[in-house]
């Protein structure tokens, strides 16, 4: 088993709250294990361009509570090419970086799989995304914080919805996944969620309107996933098909990605960061650290990024029962 003496750590793709707690945990536990740690700035782009600084225990002081990422992040087009990855590998050799910890979502971890395959680089992935769309983990770093942020916003929007007898379509992030939409709808007591995973082929809008009418409610909140036209699309439909309703749209946007991580995300990130270094020490390669039933698990990165994580049918039924 090859002993790893120095690692590089980077955050890539969309930032998510808790990334700093993960950077801190990886840095401190790597130093604890006798490794040198290099912080790579701006994700894969920084690895290509050599934007790298050695990190010490003090470099990550006073960061656990901060949102965003102190290492900055980017979505790198260059890293999608073989030439880009060759440059990234050359930088690793120049700095003596033997292995990488990559914190990011689907796209970032897919890049890690390519680099590992082409240059035999040991990589450990940490799931850092608000979307919660990675297979093999119950939660991703940042998801809980984003969910809480959404719920706080929807609670406020409801005040206006109720006062003015309006239907609000609130659009939330999640890319192709509906976890944020479905669970925020349950937590905020919304009347419906429109998510990409609901494959019943029932017209989700029509069924919501019918249920709304049956209850003769004057105001409603519908949480809509950003995919397929998002909230605007549904608001337009209601304006045309049900002109008797007073409709508004609220797109929460990037405020969902910001802010202090919740205690849950800080603990998750800390556990996953320590587990990443333990995984290297145990000889693990090219796995993502996940959490299943509150236990740390290793998931081959290639599986984590390829398999679509399903939404529990039970969540769909909970919302529909509670909103009748
Ligand atoms: O993957 C995280 C995410 O916030 C998605 O929910 C969203 O679709 C996307 O990133 C937005 O990306 P950007 O910040 O590049 O607009």
XYZ file of C-alpha atoms and ligand atoms in Angstrom:
340
model
C 0.000 0.000 0.000
C 1.424 3.381 -1.057
C 1.707 5.813 1.875
C 0.436 9.272 1.021
C 2.633 12.092 2.274
C 0.992 15.103 0.716
C -2.501 15.918 -0.463
C -4.174 18.714 -2.353
C -7.666 19.881 -1.487
C -10.062 21.772 -3.715
C -13.682 22.858 -3.905
C -15.322 22.885 -7.311
C -18.699 23.655 -8.903
C -21.366 25.579 -6.997
C -20.363 26.594 -3.454
C -22.358 25.103 -0.612
C -22.556 25.960 3.106
C -20.315 23.612 5.064
C -17.537 23.464 2.474
C -15.293 25.434 4.849
C -16.016 23.019 7.680
C -14.974 20.199 5.324
C -11.765 22.000 4.256
C -10.942 22.566 7.923
C -11.550 18.928 8.838
C -9.522 17.559 5.921
C -6.645 19.958 6.613
C -6.455 19.315 10.333
C -6.841 15.563 10.153
C -4.292 15.296 7.316
C -1.766 17.286 9.382
C -2.630 15.074 12.370
C -1.743 12.065 10.171
C 1.608 13.621 9.231
C 0.640 14.744 5.713
C 1.424 18.041 4.009
C -1.704 19.845 2.792
C -1.941 22.094 -0.249
C -4.987 24.316 -0.770
C -5.854 24.544 -4.467
C -7.758 27.753 -5.320
C -10.666 28.019 -7.798
C -11.213 24.295 -8.195
C -9.889 22.433 -11.218
C -9.057 25.752 -12.853
C -6.595 26.523 -10.045
C -5.019 23.094 -10.346
C -4.418 23.731 -14.046
C -2.972 27.195 -13.375
C -1.004 26.329 -10.236
C -2.960 28.566 -7.806
C -1.775 26.637 -4.770
C -0.691 27.438 -1.202
C 0.336 25.161 1.635
C -2.252 25.100 4.442
C -1.500 24.934 8.136
C -3.773 24.266 11.099
C -4.076 28.058 11.529
C -5.042 28.610 7.874
C -8.442 27.095 8.643
C -9.056 28.791 12.007
C -12.313 30.698 12.344
C -13.832 29.152 9.206
C -16.235 26.461 10.440
C -19.100 28.953 10.722
C -18.574 30.651 7.368
C -20.595 29.989 4.205
C -19.040 29.852 0.732
C -15.562 28.417 0.344
C -12.276 29.971 1.451
C -10.594 28.089 -1.402
C -12.966 29.724 -3.906
C -14.570 27.676 -6.629
C -15.170 27.615 -10.353
C -16.705 25.540 -13.114
C -13.738 24.673 -15.366
C -14.219 24.163 -19.100
C -10.486 23.485 -19.572
C -10.577 20.522 -17.187
C -13.134 18.818 -19.444
C -10.356 18.351 -22.026
C -7.522 15.806 -21.903
C -5.029 18.663 -22.346
C -6.486 20.470 -19.345
C -6.275 17.375 -17.185
C -2.684 16.785 -18.345
C -1.802 20.315 -17.180
C -3.543 19.653 -13.859
C -1.536 16.471 -13.401
C 1.702 18.293 -14.305
C 0.936 20.872 -11.592
C 0.447 18.082 -9.058
C 3.866 16.656 -9.933
C 5.471 20.101 -9.723
C 4.119 20.700 -6.200
C 4.667 17.103 -5.071
C 0.930 16.573 -4.497
C 0.352 12.821 -4.391
C -3.409 12.647 -3.891
C -6.496 14.844 -3.961
C -9.560 15.501 -1.843
C -12.262 16.969 -4.068
C -15.310 18.639 -2.511
C -18.118 19.232 -4.955
C -21.179 17.957 -6.746
C -21.814 15.756 -9.710
C -19.718 17.586 -12.327
C -16.739 18.105 -10.017
C -16.635 14.488 -8.900
C -17.007 13.265 -12.504
C -13.852 15.250 -13.288
C -12.109 13.467 -10.424
C -13.019 10.081 -11.918
C -11.404 11.069 -15.229
C -8.192 12.343 -13.598
C -7.917 9.221 -11.436
C -8.391 6.963 -14.463
C -5.995 8.767 -16.793
C -3.119 9.462 -14.387
C -3.600 6.932 -11.599
C -4.139 9.723 -9.055
C -5.674 8.631 -5.730
C -8.780 10.728 -5.119
C -11.313 10.912 -2.314
C -14.528 12.834 -3.004
C -16.718 14.661 -0.515
C -20.308 15.400 -1.593
C -20.538 19.204 -1.496
C -23.731 20.483 -3.076
C -27.050 21.897 -1.954
C -28.841 19.658 -4.487
C -28.516 16.400 -2.477
C -28.433 14.533 -5.779
C -25.484 12.180 -5.261
C -26.121 8.481 -5.025
C -24.954 6.596 -1.925
C -25.300 9.309 0.707
C -28.351 10.324 2.709
C -27.227 13.921 2.709
C -24.731 16.163 0.950
C -22.807 19.000 2.593
C -24.924 22.156 2.297
C -28.287 20.546 1.659
C -29.608 20.944 5.202
C -28.618 24.619 5.326
C -30.224 25.363 1.952
C -33.383 23.540 3.031
C -33.613 25.634 6.198
C -33.013 28.827 4.231
C -35.831 27.968 1.836
C -38.219 27.184 4.679
C -37.436 30.504 6.348
C -38.161 32.340 3.087
C -41.385 30.462 2.423
C -42.638 31.207 5.944
C -42.249 34.890 5.096
C -43.829 34.608 1.673
C -46.824 32.924 3.266
C -47.601 36.092 5.230
C -48.185 37.963 1.970
C -49.930 35.003 0.299
C -52.438 34.849 3.155
C -52.937 38.596 3.489
C -53.607 39.062 -0.235
C -55.318 35.720 -1.030
C -52.653 34.820 -3.567
C -51.136 31.703 -5.056
C -47.365 31.898 -4.871
C -45.151 29.756 -7.079
C -41.804 29.656 -5.289
C -38.929 28.393 -7.411
C -36.085 26.594 -5.697
C -32.742 25.219 -6.888
C -31.785 21.575 -7.212
C -30.778 21.323 -10.863
C -32.376 18.028 -12.059
C -33.336 16.886 -8.557
C -36.418 17.676 -6.482
C -35.115 17.036 -2.946
C -35.011 20.719 -1.995
C -38.467 21.305 -3.459
C -40.168 18.250 -1.973
C -38.734 18.511 1.523
C -39.049 22.284 1.801
C -42.704 21.920 0.767
C -43.266 19.441 3.590
C -41.368 21.552 6.132
C -43.053 24.826 5.178
C -46.510 23.286 4.992
C -46.831 24.171 1.302
C -49.892 23.057 -0.613
C -47.886 21.310 -3.350
C -44.465 20.648 -4.837
C -43.777 20.246 -8.518
C -40.664 18.128 -8.965
C -38.939 16.424 -11.900
C -38.988 12.984 -10.246
C -42.777 12.735 -10.020
C -43.214 10.381 -12.930
C -46.923 9.729 -12.549
C -47.608 11.702 -15.760
C -50.502 13.322 -13.971
C -50.659 17.043 -14.689
C -49.208 18.194 -11.356
C -50.580 21.704 -11.736
C -54.127 20.636 -12.600
C -54.266 18.185 -9.728
C -53.065 20.854 -7.310
C -55.641 23.386 -8.536
C -58.429 20.845 -8.200
C -57.394 19.992 -4.665
C -57.026 23.684 -3.844
C -60.496 24.420 -5.100
C -61.981 21.517 -3.167
C -60.548 22.978 0.018
C -61.810 26.387 -1.084
C -58.589 27.939 0.106
C -57.860 31.464 -0.950
C -54.088 31.342 -0.741
C -51.530 28.697 -1.534
C -47.837 28.079 -1.798
C -46.534 25.790 -4.502
C -42.823 24.973 -4.463
C -41.476 24.385 -7.953
C -38.150 22.823 -8.940
C -36.112 25.032 -11.200
C -36.064 22.452 -14.010
C -38.296 22.703 -17.109
C -39.225 26.354 -16.996
C -39.677 26.479 -13.238
C -42.153 28.755 -11.479
C -42.689 31.192 -14.377
C -43.958 28.393 -16.558
C -46.617 27.332 -14.028
C -47.621 30.889 -13.160
C -48.196 31.619 -16.847
C -50.329 28.508 -17.168
C -52.502 29.484 -14.205
C -52.928 33.011 -15.540
C -54.195 31.564 -18.822
C -56.140 28.524 -17.642
C -57.460 29.740 -14.283
C -57.676 33.544 -14.556
C -59.772 33.764 -11.373
C -56.615 33.297 -9.273
C -54.258 36.023 -8.132
C -50.805 34.634 -8.915
C -47.263 35.690 -8.022
C -43.816 34.164 -8.559
C -40.844 34.238 -6.235
C -37.505 32.836 -7.431
C -35.260 32.340 -4.429
C -32.052 32.046 -6.487
C -28.582 32.168 -5.005
C -29.592 33.191 -1.528
C -30.257 29.450 -1.120
C -26.527 28.760 -1.447
C -25.274 31.336 1.042
C -25.148 31.799 4.787
C -23.801 30.086 7.847
C -23.980 26.295 7.720
C -26.398 24.647 10.137
C -25.029 22.536 12.982
C -26.036 19.445 10.993
C -23.948 20.513 7.986
C -20.964 21.460 10.153
C -20.990 18.072 11.865
C -21.536 16.220 8.588
C -18.670 18.107 6.916
C -16.371 17.547 9.901
C -17.090 13.806 9.997
C -16.676 13.456 6.247
C -13.435 15.443 6.234
C -11.871 13.243 8.910
C -13.184 10.138 7.106
C -11.490 11.249 3.880
C -8.060 11.073 5.490
C -8.888 7.802 7.262
C -9.913 6.420 3.861
C -6.505 7.299 2.397
C -4.784 5.748 5.402
C -6.791 2.540 4.896
C -5.690 2.397 1.256
C -9.058 3.480 -0.186
C -8.924 5.149 -3.594
C -11.484 6.861 -5.779
C -14.369 6.681 -3.365
C -16.791 9.325 -2.220
C -17.444 9.588 1.501
C -21.159 9.202 2.166
C -23.424 8.991 5.194
C -25.977 6.174 5.468
C -28.118 5.657 8.566
C -25.711 7.969 10.402
C -22.677 5.789 9.540
C -19.815 6.838 7.281
C -19.691 4.776 4.074
C -17.429 4.631 1.016
C -19.130 4.830 -2.372
C -17.153 4.398 -5.611
C -17.178 7.906 -7.111
C -18.126 6.529 -10.511
C -21.343 5.096 -8.997
C -22.134 8.193 -6.924
C -22.167 10.405 -10.015
C -23.821 8.002 -12.451
C -26.802 6.587 -10.633
C -29.791 8.881 -10.285
C -30.770 9.120 -6.661
C -34.501 8.429 -6.400
C -36.894 10.435 -4.218
C -38.754 8.300 -1.708
C -42.361 7.863 -2.833
C -43.309 8.238 0.830
C -42.247 11.910 0.737
C -44.603 12.568 -2.147
C -47.446 10.878 -0.336
C -46.743 12.714 2.967
C -47.082 16.081 1.251
C -50.172 15.078 -0.635
C -51.917 13.699 2.473
C -51.017 16.699 4.622
C -52.060 19.262 2.044
C -55.576 17.872 1.508
O -25.533 22.592 -8.157
C -25.825 23.658 -7.321
C -26.678 24.685 -8.030
O -26.964 25.729 -7.111
C -27.951 24.155 -8.660
O -28.988 23.968 -7.732
C -28.236 25.229 -9.681
O -28.962 24.698 -10.762
C -26.861 25.648 -10.131
O -25.966 25.250 -9.117
C -26.715 27.116 -10.395
O -25.426 27.361 -10.842
P -24.757 28.796 -11.001
O -24.428 29.319 -9.650
O -23.547 28.526 -11.833
O -25.773 29.659 -11.680
